[in-house]
JSON list of C-alpha atoms (C1' of nucleotides) in Angstrom, two decimals:
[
{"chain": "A", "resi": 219, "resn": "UNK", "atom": "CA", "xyz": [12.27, -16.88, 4.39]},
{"chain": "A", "resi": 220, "resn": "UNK", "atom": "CA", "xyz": [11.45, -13.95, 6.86]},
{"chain": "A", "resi": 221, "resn": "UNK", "atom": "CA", "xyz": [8.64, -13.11, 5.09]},
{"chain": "A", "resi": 222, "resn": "UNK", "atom": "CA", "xyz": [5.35, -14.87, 4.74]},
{"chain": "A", "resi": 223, "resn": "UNK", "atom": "CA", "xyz": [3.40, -13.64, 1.17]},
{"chain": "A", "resi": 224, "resn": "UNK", "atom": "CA", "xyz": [1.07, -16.31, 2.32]},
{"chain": "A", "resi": 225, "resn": "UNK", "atom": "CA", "xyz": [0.05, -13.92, 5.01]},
{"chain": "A", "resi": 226, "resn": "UNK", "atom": "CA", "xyz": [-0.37, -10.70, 2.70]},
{"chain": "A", "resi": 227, "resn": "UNK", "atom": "CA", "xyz": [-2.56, -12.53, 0.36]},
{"chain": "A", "resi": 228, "resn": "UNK", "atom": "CA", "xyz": [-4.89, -14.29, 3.52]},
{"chain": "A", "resi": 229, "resn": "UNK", "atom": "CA", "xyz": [-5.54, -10.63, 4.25]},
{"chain": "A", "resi": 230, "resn": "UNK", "atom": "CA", "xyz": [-6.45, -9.51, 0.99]},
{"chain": "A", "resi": 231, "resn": "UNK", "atom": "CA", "xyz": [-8.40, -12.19, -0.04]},
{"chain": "A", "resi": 232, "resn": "UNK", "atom": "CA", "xyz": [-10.22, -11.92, 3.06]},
{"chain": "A", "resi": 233, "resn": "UNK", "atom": "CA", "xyz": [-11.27, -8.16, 2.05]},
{"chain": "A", "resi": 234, "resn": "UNK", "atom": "CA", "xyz": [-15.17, -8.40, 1.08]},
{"chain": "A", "resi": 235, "resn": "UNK", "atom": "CA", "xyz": [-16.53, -7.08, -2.25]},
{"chain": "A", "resi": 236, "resn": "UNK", "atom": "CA", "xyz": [-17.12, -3.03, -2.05]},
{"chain": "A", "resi": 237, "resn": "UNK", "atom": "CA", "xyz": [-14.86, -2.12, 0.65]},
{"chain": "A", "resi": 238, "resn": "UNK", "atom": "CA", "xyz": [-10.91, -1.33, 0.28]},
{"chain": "A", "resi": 239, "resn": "UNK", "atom": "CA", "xyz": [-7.85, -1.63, 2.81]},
{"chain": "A", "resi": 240, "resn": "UNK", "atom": "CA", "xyz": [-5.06, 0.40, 3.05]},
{"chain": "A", "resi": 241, "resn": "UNK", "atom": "CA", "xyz": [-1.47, -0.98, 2.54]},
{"chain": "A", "resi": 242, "resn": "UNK", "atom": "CA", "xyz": [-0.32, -0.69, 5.80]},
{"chain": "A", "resi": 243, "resn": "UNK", "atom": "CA", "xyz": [-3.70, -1.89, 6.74]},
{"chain": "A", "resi": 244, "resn": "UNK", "atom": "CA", "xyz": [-3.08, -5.13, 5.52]},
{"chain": "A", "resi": 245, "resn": "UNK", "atom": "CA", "xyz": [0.53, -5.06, 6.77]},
{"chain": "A", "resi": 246, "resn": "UNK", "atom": "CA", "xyz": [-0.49, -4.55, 9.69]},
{"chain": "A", "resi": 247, "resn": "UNK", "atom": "CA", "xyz": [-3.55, -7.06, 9.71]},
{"chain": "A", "resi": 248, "resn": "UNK", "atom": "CA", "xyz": [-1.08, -9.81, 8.19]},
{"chain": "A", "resi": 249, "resn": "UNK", "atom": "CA", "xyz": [1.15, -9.34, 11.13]},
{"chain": "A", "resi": 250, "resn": "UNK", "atom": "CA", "xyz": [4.01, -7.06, 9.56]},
{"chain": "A", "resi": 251, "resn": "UNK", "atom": "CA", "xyz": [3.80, -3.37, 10.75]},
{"chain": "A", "resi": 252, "resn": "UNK", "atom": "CA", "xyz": [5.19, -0.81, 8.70]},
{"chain": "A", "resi": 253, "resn": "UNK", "atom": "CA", "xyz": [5.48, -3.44, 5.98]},
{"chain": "A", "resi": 254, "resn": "UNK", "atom": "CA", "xyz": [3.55, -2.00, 3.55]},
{"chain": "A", "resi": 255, "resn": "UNK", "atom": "CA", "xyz": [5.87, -1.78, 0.98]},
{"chain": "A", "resi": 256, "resn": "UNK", "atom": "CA", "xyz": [5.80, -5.62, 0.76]},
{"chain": "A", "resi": 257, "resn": "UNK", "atom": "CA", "xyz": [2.09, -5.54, 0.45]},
{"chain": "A", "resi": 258, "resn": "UNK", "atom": "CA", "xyz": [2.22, -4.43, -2.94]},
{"chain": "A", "resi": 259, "resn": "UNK", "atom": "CA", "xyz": [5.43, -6.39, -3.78]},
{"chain": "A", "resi": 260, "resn": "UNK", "atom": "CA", "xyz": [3.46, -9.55, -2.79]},
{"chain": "A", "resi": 261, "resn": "UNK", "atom": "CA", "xyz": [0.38, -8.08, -5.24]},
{"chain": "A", "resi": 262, "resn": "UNK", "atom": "CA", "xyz": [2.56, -6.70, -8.16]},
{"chain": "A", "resi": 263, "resn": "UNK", "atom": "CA", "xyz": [3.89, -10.74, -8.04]},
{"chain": "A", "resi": 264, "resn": "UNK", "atom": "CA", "xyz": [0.22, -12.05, -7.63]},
{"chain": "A", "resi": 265, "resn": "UNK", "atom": "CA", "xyz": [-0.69, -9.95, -10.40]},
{"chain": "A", "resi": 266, "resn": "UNK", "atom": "CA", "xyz": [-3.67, -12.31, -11.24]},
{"chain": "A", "resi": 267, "resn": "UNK", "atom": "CA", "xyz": [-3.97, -15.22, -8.87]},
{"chain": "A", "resi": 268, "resn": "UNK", "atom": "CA", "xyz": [-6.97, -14.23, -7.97]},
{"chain": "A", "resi": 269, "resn": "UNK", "atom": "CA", "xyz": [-6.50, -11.93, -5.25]},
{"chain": "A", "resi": 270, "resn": "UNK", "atom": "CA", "xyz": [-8.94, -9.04, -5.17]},
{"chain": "A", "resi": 271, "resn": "UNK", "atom": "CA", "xyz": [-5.71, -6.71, -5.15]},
{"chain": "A", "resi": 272, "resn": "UNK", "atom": "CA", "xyz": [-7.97, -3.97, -6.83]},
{"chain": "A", "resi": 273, "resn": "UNK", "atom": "CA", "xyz": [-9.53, -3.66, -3.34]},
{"chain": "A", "resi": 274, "resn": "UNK", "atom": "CA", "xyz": [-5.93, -2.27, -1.96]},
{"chain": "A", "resi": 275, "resn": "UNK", "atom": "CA", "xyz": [-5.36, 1.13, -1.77]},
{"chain": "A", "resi": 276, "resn": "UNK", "atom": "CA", "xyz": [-2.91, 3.57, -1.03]},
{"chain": "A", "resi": 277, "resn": "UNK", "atom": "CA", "xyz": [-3.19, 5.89, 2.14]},
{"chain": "A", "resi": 278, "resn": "UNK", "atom": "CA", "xyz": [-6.31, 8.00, 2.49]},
{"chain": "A", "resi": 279, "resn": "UNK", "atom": "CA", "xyz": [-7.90, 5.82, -0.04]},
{"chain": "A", "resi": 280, "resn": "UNK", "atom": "CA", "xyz": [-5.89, 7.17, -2.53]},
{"chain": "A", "resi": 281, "resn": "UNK", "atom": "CA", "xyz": [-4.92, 4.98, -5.62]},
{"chain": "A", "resi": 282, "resn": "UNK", "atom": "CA", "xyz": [-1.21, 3.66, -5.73]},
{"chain": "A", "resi": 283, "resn": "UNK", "atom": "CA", "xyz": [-0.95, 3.12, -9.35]},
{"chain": "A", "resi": 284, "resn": "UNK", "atom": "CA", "xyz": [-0.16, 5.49, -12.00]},
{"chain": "A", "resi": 285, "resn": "UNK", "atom": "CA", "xyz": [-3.75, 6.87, -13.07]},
{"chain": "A", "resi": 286, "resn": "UNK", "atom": "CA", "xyz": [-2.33, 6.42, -16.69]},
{"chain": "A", "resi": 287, "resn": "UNK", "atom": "CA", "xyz": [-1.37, 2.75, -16.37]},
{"chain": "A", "resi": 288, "resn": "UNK", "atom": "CA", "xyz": [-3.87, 0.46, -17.16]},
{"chain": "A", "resi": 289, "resn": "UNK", "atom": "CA", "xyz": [-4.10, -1.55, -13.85]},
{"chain": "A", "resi": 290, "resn": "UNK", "atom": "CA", "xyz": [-5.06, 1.80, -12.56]},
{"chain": "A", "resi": 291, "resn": "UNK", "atom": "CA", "xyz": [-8.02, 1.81, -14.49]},
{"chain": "A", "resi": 292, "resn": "UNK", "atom": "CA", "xyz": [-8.61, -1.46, -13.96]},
{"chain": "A", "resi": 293, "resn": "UNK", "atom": "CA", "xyz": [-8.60, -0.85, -10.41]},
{"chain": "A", "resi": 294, "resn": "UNK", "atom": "CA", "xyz": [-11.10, 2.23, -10.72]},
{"chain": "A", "resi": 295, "resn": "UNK", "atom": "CA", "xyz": [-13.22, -0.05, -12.96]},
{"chain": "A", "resi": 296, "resn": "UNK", "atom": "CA", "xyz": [-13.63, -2.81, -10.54]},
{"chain": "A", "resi": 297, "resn": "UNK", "atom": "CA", "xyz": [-14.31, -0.52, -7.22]},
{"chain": "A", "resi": 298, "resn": "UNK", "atom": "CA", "xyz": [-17.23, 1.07, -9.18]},
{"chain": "A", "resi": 299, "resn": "UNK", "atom": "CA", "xyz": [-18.28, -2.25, -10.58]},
{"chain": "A", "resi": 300, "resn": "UNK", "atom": "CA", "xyz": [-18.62, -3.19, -6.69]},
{"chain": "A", "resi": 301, "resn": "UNK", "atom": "CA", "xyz": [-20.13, -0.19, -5.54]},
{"chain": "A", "resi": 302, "resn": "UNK", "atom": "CA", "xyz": [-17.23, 1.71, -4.17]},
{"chain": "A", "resi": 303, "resn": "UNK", "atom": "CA", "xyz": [-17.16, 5.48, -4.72]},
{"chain": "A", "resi": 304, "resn": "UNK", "atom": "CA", "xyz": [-13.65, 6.43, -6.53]},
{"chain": "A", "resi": 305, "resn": "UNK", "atom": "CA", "xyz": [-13.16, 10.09, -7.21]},
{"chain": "A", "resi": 306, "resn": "UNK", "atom": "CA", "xyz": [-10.38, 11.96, -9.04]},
{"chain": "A", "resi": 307, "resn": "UNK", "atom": "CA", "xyz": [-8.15, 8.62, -8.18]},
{"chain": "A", "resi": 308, "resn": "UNK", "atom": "CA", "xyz": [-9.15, 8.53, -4.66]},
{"chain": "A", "resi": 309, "resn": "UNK", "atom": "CA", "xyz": [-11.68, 6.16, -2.82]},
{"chain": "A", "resi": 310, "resn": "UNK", "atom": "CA", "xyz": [-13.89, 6.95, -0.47]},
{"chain": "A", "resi": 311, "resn": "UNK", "atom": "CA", "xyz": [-12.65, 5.77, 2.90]},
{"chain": "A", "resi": 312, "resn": "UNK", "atom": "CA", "xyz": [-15.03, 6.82, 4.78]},
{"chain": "A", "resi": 313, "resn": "UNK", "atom": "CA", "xyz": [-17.75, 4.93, 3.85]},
{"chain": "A", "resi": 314, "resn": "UNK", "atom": "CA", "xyz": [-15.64, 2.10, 1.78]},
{"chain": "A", "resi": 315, "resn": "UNK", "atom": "CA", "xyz": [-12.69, 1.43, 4.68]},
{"chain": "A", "resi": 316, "resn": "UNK", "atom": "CA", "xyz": [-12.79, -2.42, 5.40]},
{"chain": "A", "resi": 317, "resn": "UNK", "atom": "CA", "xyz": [-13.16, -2.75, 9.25]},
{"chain": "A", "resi": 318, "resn": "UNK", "atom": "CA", "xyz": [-12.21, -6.18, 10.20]},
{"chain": "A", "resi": 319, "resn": "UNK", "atom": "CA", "xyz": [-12.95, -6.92, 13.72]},
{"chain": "A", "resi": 320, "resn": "UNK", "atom": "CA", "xyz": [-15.79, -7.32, 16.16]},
{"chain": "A", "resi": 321, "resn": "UNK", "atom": "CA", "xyz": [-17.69, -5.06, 13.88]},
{"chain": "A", "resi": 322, "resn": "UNK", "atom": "CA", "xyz": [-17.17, -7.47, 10.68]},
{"chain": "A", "resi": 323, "resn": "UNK", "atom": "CA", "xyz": [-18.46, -10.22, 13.42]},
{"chain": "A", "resi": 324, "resn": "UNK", "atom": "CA", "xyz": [-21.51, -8.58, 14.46]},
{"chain": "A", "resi": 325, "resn": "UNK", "atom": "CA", "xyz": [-22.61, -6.78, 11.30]},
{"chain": "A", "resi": 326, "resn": "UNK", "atom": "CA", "xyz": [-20.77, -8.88, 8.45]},
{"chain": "A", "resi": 327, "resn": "UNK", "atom": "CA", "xyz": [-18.79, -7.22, 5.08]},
{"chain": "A", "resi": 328, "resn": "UNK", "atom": "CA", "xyz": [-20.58, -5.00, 3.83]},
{"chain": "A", "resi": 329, "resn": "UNK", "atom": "CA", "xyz": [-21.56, -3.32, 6.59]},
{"chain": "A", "resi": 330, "resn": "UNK", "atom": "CA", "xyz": [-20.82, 0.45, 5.74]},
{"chain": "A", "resi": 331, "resn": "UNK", "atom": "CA", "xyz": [-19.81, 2.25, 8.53]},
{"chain": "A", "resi": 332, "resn": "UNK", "atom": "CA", "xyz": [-21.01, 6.18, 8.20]},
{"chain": "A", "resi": 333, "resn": "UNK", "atom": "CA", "xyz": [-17.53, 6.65, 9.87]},
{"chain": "A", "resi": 334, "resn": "UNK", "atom": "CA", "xyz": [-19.34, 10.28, 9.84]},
{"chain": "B", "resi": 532, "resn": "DT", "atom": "C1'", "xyz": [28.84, -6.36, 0.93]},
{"chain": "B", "resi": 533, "resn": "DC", "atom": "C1'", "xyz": [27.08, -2.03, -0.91]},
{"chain": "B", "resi": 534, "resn": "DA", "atom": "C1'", "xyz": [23.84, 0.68, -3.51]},
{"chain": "B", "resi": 535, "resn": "DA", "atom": "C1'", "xyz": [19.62, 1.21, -5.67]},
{"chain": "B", "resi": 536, "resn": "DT", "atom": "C1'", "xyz": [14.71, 0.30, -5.95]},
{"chain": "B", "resi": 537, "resn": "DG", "atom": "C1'", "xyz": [9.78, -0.20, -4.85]},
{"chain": "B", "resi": 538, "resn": "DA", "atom": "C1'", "xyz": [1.48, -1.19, -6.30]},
{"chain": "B", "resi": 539, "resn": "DC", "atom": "C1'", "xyz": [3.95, 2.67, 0.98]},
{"chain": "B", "resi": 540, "resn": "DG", "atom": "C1'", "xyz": [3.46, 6.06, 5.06]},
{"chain": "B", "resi": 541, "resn": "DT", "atom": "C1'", "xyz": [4.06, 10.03, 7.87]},
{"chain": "B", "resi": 542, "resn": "DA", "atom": "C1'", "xyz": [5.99, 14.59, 8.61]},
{"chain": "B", "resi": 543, "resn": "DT", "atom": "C1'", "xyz": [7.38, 19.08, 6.99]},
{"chain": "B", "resi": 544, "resn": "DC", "atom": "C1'", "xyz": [7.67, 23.03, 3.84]},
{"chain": "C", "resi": 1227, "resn": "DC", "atom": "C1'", "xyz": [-2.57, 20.25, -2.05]},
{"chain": "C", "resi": 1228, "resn": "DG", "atom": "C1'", "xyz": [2.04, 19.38, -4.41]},
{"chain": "C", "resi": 1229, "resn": "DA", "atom": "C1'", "xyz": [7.00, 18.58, -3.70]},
{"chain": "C", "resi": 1230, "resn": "DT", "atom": "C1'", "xyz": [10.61, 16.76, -0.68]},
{"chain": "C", "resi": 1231, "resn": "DA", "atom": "C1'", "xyz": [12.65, 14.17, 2.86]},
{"chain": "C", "resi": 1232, "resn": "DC", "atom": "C1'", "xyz": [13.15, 10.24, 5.63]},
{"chain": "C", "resi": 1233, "resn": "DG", "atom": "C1'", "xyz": [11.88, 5.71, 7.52]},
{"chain": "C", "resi": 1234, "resn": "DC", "atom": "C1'", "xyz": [10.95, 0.78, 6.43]},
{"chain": "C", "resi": 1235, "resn": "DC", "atom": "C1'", "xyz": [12.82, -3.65, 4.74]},
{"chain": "C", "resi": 1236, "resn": "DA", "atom": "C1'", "xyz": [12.98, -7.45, 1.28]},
{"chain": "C", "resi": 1237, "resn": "DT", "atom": "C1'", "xyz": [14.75, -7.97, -3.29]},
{"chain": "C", "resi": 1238, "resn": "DT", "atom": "C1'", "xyz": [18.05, -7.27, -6.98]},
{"chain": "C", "resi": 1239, "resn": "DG", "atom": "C1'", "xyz": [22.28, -5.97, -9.56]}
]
DNA sequence: TCAATGACGTATC
DNA sequence: CGATACGCCATTG
């Protein structure tokens, strides 16, 4: 296999309740730059395993699924249910943008940076 | 093997 | 900000 799905989901299971990663965020966190294509081939296959895949976003915070389909609004559901601000299919990044790091270490999930 | 596709991303118009 | 184009690469027919 030259990919690792095992990987992908690590990374978004590891994403803490009311904030959201980008795609290529989590690519790139999982160790496969550029790869975010596979990021949501790995959730559109998990599809229910118990990943937190609502917490995955498009660039810019933006929502990849079709705001008609129901996993959209699924998606949109859950975020608000957790706190995170969605507007006209779009999520707030700058307060809502999972920082994984030294920052996560010191301050814990959660931890809103005002980015601002 | 080639061509098409996809829960993406960045650049350009 | 919307539409297009191109890059990316595993998966599928």
């Amino acid at each position: 296999m030259t990919l690792q799905p095992e990987r992908i989901r690590a990374v978004v299971s590891a994403i803490p309740p009311g904030a959201v990663a980008t795609y290529g965020q989590v690519a790139a966190l999982a160790g496969y730059p550029r790869h975010a294509r596979h990021v949501g081939r790995v959730l559109a296959r998990a599809g229910g395993d118990g990943l937190p895949w609502h917490r995955v976003v498009g660039a810019g915070g933006r929502i990849a699924l079709p705001a008609r389909s129901p996993a959209a609004r699924e998606q949109v559901r859950r975020l608000r249910a957790e706190g995170v601000v969605v507007t006209a299919g779009r999520v707030d990044l700058a307060r809502c943008r999972w920082q994984p790091g030294l920052d996560e270490l010191l301050w814990g999930p959660g931890f809103a940076t005002s980015g601002d």
